[in-house]
mmCIF file of C-alpha atoms in Angstrom:
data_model
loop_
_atom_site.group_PDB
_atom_site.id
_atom_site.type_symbol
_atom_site.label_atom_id
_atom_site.label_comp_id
_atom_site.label_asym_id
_atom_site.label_seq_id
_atom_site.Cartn_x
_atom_site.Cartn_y
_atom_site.Cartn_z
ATOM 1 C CA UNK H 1 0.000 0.000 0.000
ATOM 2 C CA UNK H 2 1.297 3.440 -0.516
ATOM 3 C CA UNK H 3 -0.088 5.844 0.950
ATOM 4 C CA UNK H 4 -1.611 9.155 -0.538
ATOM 5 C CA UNK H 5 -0.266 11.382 1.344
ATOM 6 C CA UNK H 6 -1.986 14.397 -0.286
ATOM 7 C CA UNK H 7 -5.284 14.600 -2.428
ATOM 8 C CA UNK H 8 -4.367 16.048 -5.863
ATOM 9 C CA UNK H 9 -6.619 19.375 -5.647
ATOM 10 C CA UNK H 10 -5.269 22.541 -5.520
ATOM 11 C CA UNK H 11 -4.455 24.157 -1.904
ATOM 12 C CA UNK H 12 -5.826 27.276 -0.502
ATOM 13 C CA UNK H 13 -4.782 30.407 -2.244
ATOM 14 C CA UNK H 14 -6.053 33.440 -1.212
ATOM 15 C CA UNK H 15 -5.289 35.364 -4.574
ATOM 16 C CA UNK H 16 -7.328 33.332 -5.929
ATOM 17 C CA UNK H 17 -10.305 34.899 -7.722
ATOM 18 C CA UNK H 18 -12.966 33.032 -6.181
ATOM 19 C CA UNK H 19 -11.474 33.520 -2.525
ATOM 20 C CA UNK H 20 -12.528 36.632 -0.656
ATOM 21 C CA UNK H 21 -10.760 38.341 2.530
ATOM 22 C CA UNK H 22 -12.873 39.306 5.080
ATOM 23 C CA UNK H 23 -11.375 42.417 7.830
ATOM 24 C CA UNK H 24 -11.370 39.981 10.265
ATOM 25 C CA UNK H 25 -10.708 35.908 10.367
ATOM 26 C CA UNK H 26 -9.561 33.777 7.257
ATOM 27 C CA UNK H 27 -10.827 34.385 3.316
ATOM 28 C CA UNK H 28 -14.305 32.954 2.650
ATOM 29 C CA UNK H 29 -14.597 30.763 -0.454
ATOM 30 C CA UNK H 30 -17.383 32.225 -2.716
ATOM 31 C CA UNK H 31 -17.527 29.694 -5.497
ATOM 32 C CA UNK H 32 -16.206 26.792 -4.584
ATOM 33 C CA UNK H 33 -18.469 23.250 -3.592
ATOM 34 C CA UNK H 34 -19.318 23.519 0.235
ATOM 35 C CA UNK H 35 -19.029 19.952 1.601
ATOM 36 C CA UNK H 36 -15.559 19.839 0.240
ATOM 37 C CA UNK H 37 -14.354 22.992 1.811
ATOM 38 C CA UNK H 38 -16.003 21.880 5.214
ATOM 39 C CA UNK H 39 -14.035 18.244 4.678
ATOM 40 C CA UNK H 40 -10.995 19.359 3.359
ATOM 41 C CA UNK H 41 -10.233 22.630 3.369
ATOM 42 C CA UNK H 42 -10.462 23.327 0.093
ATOM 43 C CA UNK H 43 -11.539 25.611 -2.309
ATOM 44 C CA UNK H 44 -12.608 23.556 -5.342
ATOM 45 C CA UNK H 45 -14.743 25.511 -8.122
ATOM 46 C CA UNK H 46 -14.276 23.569 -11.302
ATOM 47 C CA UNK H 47 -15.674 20.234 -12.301
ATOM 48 C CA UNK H 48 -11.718 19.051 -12.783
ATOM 49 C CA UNK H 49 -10.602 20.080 -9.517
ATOM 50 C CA UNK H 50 -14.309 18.564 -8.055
ATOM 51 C CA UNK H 51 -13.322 14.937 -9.747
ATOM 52 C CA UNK H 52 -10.042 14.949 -8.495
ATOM 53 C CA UNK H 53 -11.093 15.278 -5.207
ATOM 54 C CA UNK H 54 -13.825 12.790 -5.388
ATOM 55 C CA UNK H 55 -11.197 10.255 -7.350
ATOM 56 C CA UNK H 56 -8.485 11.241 -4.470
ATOM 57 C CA UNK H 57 -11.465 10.007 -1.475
ATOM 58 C CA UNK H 58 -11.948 6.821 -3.179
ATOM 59 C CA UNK H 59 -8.600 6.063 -3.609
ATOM 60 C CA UNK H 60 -8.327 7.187 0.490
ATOM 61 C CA UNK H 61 -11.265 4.359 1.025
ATOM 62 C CA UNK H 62 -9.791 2.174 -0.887
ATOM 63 C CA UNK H 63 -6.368 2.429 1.241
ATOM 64 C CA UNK H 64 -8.621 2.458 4.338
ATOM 65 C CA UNK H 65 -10.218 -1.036 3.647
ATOM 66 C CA UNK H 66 -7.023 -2.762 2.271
ATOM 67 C CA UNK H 67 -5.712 -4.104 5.127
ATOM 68 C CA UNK H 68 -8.747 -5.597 7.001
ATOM 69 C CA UNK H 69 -9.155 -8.388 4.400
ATOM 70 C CA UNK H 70 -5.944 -9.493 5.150
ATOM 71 C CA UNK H 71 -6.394 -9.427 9.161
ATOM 72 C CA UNK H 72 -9.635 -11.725 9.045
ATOM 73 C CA UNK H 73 -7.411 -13.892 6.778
ATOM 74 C CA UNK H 74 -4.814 -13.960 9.407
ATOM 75 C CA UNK H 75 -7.479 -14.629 12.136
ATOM 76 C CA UNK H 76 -9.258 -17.176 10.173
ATOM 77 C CA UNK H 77 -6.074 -19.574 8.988
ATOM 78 C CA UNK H 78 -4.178 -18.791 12.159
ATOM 79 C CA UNK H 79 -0.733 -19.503 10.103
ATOM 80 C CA UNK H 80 -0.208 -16.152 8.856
ATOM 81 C CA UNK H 81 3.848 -16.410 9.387
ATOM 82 C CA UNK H 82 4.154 -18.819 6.456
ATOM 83 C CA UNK H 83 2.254 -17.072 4.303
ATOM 84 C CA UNK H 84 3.298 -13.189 4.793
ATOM 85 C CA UNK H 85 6.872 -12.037 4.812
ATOM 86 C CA UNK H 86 7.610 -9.845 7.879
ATOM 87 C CA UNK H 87 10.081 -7.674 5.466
ATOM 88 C CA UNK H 88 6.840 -7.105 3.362
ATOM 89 C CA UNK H 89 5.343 -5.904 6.575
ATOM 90 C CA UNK H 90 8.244 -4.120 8.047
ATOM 91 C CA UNK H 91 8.890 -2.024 4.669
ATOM 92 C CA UNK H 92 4.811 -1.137 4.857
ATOM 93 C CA UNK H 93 5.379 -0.095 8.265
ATOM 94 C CA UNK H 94 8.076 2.112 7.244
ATOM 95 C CA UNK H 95 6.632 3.740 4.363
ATOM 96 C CA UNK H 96 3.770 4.903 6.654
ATOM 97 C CA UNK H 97 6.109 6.187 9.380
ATOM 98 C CA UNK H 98 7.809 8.361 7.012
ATOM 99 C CA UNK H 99 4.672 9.332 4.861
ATOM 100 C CA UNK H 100 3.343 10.658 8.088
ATOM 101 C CA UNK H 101 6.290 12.453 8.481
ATOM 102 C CA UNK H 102 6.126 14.153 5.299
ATOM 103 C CA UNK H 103 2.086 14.743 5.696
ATOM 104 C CA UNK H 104 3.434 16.681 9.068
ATOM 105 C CA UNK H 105 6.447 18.527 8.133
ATOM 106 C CA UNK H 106 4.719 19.682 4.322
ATOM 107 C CA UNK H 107 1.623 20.979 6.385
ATOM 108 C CA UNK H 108 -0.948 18.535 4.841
ATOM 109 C CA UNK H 109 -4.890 19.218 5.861
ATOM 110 C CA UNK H 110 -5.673 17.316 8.669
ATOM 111 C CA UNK H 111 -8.199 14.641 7.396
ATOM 112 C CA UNK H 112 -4.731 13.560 5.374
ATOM 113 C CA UNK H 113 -2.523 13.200 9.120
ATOM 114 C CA UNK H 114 -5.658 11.242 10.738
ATOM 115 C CA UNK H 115 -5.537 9.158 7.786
ATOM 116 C CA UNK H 116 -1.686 7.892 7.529
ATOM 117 C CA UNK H 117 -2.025 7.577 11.315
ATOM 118 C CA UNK H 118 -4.868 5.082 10.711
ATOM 119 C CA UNK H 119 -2.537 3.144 8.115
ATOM 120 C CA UNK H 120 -0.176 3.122 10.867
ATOM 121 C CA UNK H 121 -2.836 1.623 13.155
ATOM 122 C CA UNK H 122 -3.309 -1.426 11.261
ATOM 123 C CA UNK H 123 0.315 -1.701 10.290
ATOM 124 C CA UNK H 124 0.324 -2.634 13.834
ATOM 125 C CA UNK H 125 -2.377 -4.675 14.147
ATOM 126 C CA UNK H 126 -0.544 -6.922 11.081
ATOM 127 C CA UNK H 127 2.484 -6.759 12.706
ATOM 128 C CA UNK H 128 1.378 -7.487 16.457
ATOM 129 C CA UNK H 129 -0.782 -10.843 14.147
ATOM 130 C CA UNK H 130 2.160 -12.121 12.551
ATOM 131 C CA UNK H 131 4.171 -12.061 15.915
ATOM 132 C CA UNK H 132 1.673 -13.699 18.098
ATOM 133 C CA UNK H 133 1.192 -16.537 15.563
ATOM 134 C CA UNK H 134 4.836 -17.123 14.692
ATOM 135 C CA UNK H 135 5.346 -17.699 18.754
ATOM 136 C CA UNK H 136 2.522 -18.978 19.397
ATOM 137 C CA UNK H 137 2.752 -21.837 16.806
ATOM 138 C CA UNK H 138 6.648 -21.952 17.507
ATOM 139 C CA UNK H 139 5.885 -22.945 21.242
ATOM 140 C CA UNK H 140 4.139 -26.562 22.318
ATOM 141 C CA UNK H 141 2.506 -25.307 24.819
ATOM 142 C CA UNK H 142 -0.634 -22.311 24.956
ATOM 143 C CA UNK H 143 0.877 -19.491 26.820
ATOM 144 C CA UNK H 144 -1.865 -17.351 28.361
ATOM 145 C CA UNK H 145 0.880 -14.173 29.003
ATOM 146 C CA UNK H 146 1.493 -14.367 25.523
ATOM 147 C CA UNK H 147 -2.408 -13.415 24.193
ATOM 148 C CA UNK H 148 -2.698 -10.626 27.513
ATOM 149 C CA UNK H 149 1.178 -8.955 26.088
ATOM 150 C CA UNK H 150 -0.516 -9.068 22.401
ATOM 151 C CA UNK H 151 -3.697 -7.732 23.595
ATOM 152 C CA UNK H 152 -1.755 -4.829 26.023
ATOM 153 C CA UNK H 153 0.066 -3.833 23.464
ATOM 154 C CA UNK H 154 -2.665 -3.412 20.886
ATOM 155 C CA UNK H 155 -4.729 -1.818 23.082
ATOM 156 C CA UNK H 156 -1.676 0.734 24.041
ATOM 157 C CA UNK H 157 -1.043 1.595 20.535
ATOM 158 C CA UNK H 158 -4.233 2.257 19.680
ATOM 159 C CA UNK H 159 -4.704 5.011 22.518
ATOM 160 C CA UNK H 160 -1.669 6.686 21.393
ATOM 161 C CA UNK H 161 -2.712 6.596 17.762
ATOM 162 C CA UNK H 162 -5.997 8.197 18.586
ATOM 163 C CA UNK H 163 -3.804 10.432 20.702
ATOM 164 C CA UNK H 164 -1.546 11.601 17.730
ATOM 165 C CA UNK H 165 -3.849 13.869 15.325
ATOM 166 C CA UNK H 166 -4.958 15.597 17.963
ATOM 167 C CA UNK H 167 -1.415 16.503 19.370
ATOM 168 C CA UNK H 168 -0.370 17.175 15.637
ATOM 169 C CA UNK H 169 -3.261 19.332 14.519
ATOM 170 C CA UNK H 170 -3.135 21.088 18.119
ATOM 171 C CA UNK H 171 0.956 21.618 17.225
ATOM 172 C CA UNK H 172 0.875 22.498 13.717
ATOM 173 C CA UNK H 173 0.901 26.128 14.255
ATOM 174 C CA UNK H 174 4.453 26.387 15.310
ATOM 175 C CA UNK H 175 5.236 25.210 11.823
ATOM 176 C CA UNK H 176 3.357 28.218 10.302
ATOM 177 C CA UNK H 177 5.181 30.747 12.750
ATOM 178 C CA UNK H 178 8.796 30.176 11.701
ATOM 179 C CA UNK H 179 11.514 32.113 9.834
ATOM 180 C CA UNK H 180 11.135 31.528 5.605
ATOM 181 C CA UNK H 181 14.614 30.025 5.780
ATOM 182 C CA UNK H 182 13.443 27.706 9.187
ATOM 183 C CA UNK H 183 10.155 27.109 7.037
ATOM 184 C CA UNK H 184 11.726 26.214 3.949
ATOM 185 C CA UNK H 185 14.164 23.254 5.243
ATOM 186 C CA UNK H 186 11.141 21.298 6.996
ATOM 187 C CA UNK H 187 9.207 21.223 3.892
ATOM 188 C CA UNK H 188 12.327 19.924 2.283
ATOM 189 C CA UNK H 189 12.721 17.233 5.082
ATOM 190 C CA UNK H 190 9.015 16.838 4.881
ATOM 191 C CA UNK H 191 9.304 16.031 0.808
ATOM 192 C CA UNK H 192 12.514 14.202 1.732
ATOM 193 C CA UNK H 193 10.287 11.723 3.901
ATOM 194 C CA UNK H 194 8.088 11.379 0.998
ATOM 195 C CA UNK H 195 10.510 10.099 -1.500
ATOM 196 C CA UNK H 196 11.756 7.892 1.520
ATOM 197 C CA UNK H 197 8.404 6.606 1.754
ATOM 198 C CA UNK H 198 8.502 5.647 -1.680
ATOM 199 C CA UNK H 199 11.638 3.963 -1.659
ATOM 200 C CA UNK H 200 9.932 1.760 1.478
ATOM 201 C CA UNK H 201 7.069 1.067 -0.378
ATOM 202 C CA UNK H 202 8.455 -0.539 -3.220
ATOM 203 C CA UNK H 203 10.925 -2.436 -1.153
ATOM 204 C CA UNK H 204 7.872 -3.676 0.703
ATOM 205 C CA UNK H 205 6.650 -5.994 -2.397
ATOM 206 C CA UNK H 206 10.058 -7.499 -2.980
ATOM 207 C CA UNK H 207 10.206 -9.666 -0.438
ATOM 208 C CA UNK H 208 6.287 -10.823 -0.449
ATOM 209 C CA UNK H 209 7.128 -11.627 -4.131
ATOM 210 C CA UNK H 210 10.296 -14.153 -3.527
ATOM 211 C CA UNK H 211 8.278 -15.556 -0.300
ATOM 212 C CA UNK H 212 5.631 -16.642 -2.642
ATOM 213 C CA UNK H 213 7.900 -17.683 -4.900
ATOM 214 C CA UNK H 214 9.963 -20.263 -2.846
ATOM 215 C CA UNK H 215 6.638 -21.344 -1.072
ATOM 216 C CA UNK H 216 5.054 -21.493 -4.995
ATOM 217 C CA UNK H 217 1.742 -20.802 -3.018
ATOM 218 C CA UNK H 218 -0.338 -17.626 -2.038
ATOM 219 C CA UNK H 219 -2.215 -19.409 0.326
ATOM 220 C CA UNK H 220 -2.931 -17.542 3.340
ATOM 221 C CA UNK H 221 -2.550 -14.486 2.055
ATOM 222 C CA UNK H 222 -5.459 -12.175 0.880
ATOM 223 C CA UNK H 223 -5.794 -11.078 -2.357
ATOM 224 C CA UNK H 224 -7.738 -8.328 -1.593
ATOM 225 C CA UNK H 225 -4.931 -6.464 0.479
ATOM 226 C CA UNK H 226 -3.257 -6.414 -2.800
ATOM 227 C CA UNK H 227 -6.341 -5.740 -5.228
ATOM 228 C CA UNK H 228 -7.852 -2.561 -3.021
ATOM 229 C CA UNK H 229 -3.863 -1.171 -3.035
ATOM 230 C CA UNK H 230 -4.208 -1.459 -6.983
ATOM 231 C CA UNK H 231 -7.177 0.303 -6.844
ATOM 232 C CA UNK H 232 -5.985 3.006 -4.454
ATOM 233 C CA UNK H 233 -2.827 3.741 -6.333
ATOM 234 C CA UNK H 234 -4.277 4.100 -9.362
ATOM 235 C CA UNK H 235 -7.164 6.303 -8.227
ATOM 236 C CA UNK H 236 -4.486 8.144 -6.546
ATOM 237 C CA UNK H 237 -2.508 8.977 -9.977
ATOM 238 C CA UNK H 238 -5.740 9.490 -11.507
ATOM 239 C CA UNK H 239 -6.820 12.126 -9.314
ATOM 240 C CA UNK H 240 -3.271 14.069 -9.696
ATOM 241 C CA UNK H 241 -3.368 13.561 -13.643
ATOM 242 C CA UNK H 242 -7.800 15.022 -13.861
ATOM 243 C CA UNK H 243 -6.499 18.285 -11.816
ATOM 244 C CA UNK H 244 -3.833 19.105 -14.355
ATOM 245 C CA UNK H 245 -6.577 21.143 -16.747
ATOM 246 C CA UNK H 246 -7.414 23.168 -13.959
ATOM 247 C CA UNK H 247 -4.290 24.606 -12.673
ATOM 248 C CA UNK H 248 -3.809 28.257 -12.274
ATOM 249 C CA UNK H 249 0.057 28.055 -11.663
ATOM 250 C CA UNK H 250 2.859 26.070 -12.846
ATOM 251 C CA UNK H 251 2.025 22.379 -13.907
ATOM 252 C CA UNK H 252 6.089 21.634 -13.258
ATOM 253 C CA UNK H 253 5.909 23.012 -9.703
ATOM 254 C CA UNK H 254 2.861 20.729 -9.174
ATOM 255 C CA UNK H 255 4.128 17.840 -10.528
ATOM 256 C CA UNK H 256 7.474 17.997 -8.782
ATOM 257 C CA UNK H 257 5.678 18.594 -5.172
ATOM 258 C CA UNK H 258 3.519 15.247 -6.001
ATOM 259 C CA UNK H 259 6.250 13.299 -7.574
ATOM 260 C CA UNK H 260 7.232 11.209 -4.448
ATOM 261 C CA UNK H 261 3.680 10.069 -3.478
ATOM 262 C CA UNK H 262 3.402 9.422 -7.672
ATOM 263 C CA UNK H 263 6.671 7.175 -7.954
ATOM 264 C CA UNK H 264 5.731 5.414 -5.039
ATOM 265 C CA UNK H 265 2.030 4.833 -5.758
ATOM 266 C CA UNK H 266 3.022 4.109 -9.676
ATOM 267 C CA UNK H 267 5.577 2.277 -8.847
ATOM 268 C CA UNK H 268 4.348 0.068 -6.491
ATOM 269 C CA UNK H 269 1.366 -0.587 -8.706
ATOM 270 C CA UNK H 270 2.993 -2.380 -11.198
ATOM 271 C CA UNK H 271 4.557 -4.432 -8.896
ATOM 272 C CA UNK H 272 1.005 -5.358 -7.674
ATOM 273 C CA UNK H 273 0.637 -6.521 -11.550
ATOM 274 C CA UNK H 274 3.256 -9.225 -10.655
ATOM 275 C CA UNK H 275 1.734 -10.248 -7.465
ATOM 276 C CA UNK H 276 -1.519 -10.592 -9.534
ATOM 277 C CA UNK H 277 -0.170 -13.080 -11.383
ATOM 278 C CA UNK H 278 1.435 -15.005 -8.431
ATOM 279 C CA UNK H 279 -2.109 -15.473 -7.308
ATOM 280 C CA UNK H 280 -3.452 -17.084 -10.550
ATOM 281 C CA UNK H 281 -0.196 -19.129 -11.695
ATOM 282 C CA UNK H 282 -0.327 -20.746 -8.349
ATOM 283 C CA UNK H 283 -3.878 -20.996 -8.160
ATOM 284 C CA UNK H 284 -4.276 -23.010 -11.389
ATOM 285 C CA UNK H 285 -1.397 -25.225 -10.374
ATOM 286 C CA UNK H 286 -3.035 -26.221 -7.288
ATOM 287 C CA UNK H 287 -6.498 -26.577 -9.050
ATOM 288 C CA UNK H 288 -4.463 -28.884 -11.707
ATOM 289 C CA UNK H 289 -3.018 -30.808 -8.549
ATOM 290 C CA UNK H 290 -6.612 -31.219 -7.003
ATOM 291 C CA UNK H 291 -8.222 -32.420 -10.462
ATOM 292 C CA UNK H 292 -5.123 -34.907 -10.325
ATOM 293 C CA UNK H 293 -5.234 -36.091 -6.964
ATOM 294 C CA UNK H 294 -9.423 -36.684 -7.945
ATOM 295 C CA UNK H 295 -8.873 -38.391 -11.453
ATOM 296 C CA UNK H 296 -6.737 -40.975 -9.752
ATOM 297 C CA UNK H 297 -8.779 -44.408 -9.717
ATOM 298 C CA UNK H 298 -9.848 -46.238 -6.376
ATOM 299 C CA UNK H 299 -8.056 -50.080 -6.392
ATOM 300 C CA UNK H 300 -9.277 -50.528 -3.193
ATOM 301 C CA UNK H 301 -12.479 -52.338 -4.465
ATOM 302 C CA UNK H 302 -10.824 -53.968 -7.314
ATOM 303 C CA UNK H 303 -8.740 -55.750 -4.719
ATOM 304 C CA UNK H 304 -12.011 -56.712 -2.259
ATOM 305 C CA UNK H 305 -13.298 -58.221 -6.269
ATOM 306 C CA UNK H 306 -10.204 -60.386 -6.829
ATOM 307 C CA UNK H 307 -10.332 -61.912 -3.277
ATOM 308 C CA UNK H 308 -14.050 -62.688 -3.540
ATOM 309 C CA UNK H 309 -13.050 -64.510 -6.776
ATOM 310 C CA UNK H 310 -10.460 -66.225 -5.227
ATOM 311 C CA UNK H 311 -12.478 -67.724 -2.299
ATOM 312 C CA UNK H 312 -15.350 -69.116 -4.898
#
């Protein structure tokens, strides 16, 4: 999964035409689409700019759900260490850490922060899985600590994940009040992060792709972790390409500020291609194997034939 860190609409700009400045308090938007300035802070008054942001929310939803296919999977099979890699999951874990640093230090809205810190949140929950299985199926014996440490710790994460927007919303003021020069080397941190994130994220499918390789299976893993991530990065490049009509400014200077999230989203789509075709290659083979093992004639009552024969 890579993360969209930012939705593809333009940000606020108060020169704008369709922006106003009141004496007092922040510009009104006259003519832009209300429920999307409420949501998003946004000031969206074209249909290109309106179906960018609509393309960049499903590819958000689409992000959102990916992961919980893949945690009933885990729950359901119980062997979830032999299917998933933990360097597939580590490299996830990373990209998100990193994207959320970028989403922070670049000054994204804050619907985007709550959002990476909720890919974060079930980052964990895939992680904290894969650990309690591997142990618990590594030990002979049912340790009760084991399922109260697991349960502690999810439980402890998730408070300080709910914890974090609001701390990072409450904080992002002080980012607004520095020096241009102070200003200007956290956003290039903050875009530094991003292309980090991208770099994680396409590490992240390496190692899922030689696991199912050497185990020539993709059982126990969910397909639809990988199919809702094809569908999110691919809205997500969408949604940056739609808004490109609209622009006001420089189409360079937009594309360059959305390049990271776009290599990494891109990228790690076509990687998805080859996982896709993990999934049927080693589907049909073990189809083929079950027709085999079906096709293979019973002798068991040819032999209970002979030795009625042979006693008459």
């Amino acid at each position: 999964m890579a993360a969209a860190a930012r939705f593809a609409g333009k940000s606020v700009d108060a020169s704008a035409p369709n922006w106003s400045a009141p004496a007092l308090g922040r510009p009104l938007c006259v003519n832009g689409t209300p429920w999307i300035l409420y949501l998003l802070e946004e000031c969206v008054d074209n249909v290109w700019e309106h179906c960018s942001v609509v393309i960049g929310l499903v590819s958000m939803f689409c992000f959102l759900l990916s992961t919980l296919p893949q945690v009933y999977e885990a729950y359901r099979n119980g062997k979830v260490e032999e299917a998933m890699s933990f360097g597939f999951l580590f490299f996830l874990f990373s990209g998100d850490v990193t994207s959320f640093a970028g989403c922070y230090l670049t000054s994204q809205l804050p619907i985007q922060v709550v959002t990476v810190v909720f890919y974060i949140f079930t980052d964990v929950i895939l992680i904290s899985q894969f650990l309690y299985y591997k142990i618990k199926n590594s030990s002979s014996r049912k340790s009760p600590v084991l399922k109260w440490l697991c349960s502690t710790w999810c439980v402890a994460a998730t408070l300080v994940l709910l914890a974090l927007p609001k701390l990072i919303v409450d904080n992002s003021a002080i980012l607004d009040t520095q020096s241009p020069t102070a200003s200007k080397s956290v956003e290039i941190t903050g875009y530094a992060c991003g292309y980090l994130a991208s770099v994680f994220y396409l590490c992240s499918r390496f190692p899922q792709l030689y696991k199912n390789f050497r185990r020539q299976s993709t059982e126990g893993t969910s397909y639809l972790l990988f199919a809702l991530a094809m569908m999110g990065n691919g809205t997500y490049g969408l949604s940056v390409i739609v808004v490109l009509p609209a622009l006001r400014g420089s189409k360079q200077t937009f594309i360059i500020k959305h390049l990271a999230w776009l290599i990494g989203s891109l990228g790690v789509l076509i990687l998805d291609f080859f996982v896709t075709a993990q999934f049927i290659m080693y589907r049909k083979k073990r189809s083929a194997k079950s027709k085999a093992l079906l096709s293979v004639p019973e002798v068991e009552p040819l032999l209970c034939e002979e030795e009625e024969l042979s006693v008459l």
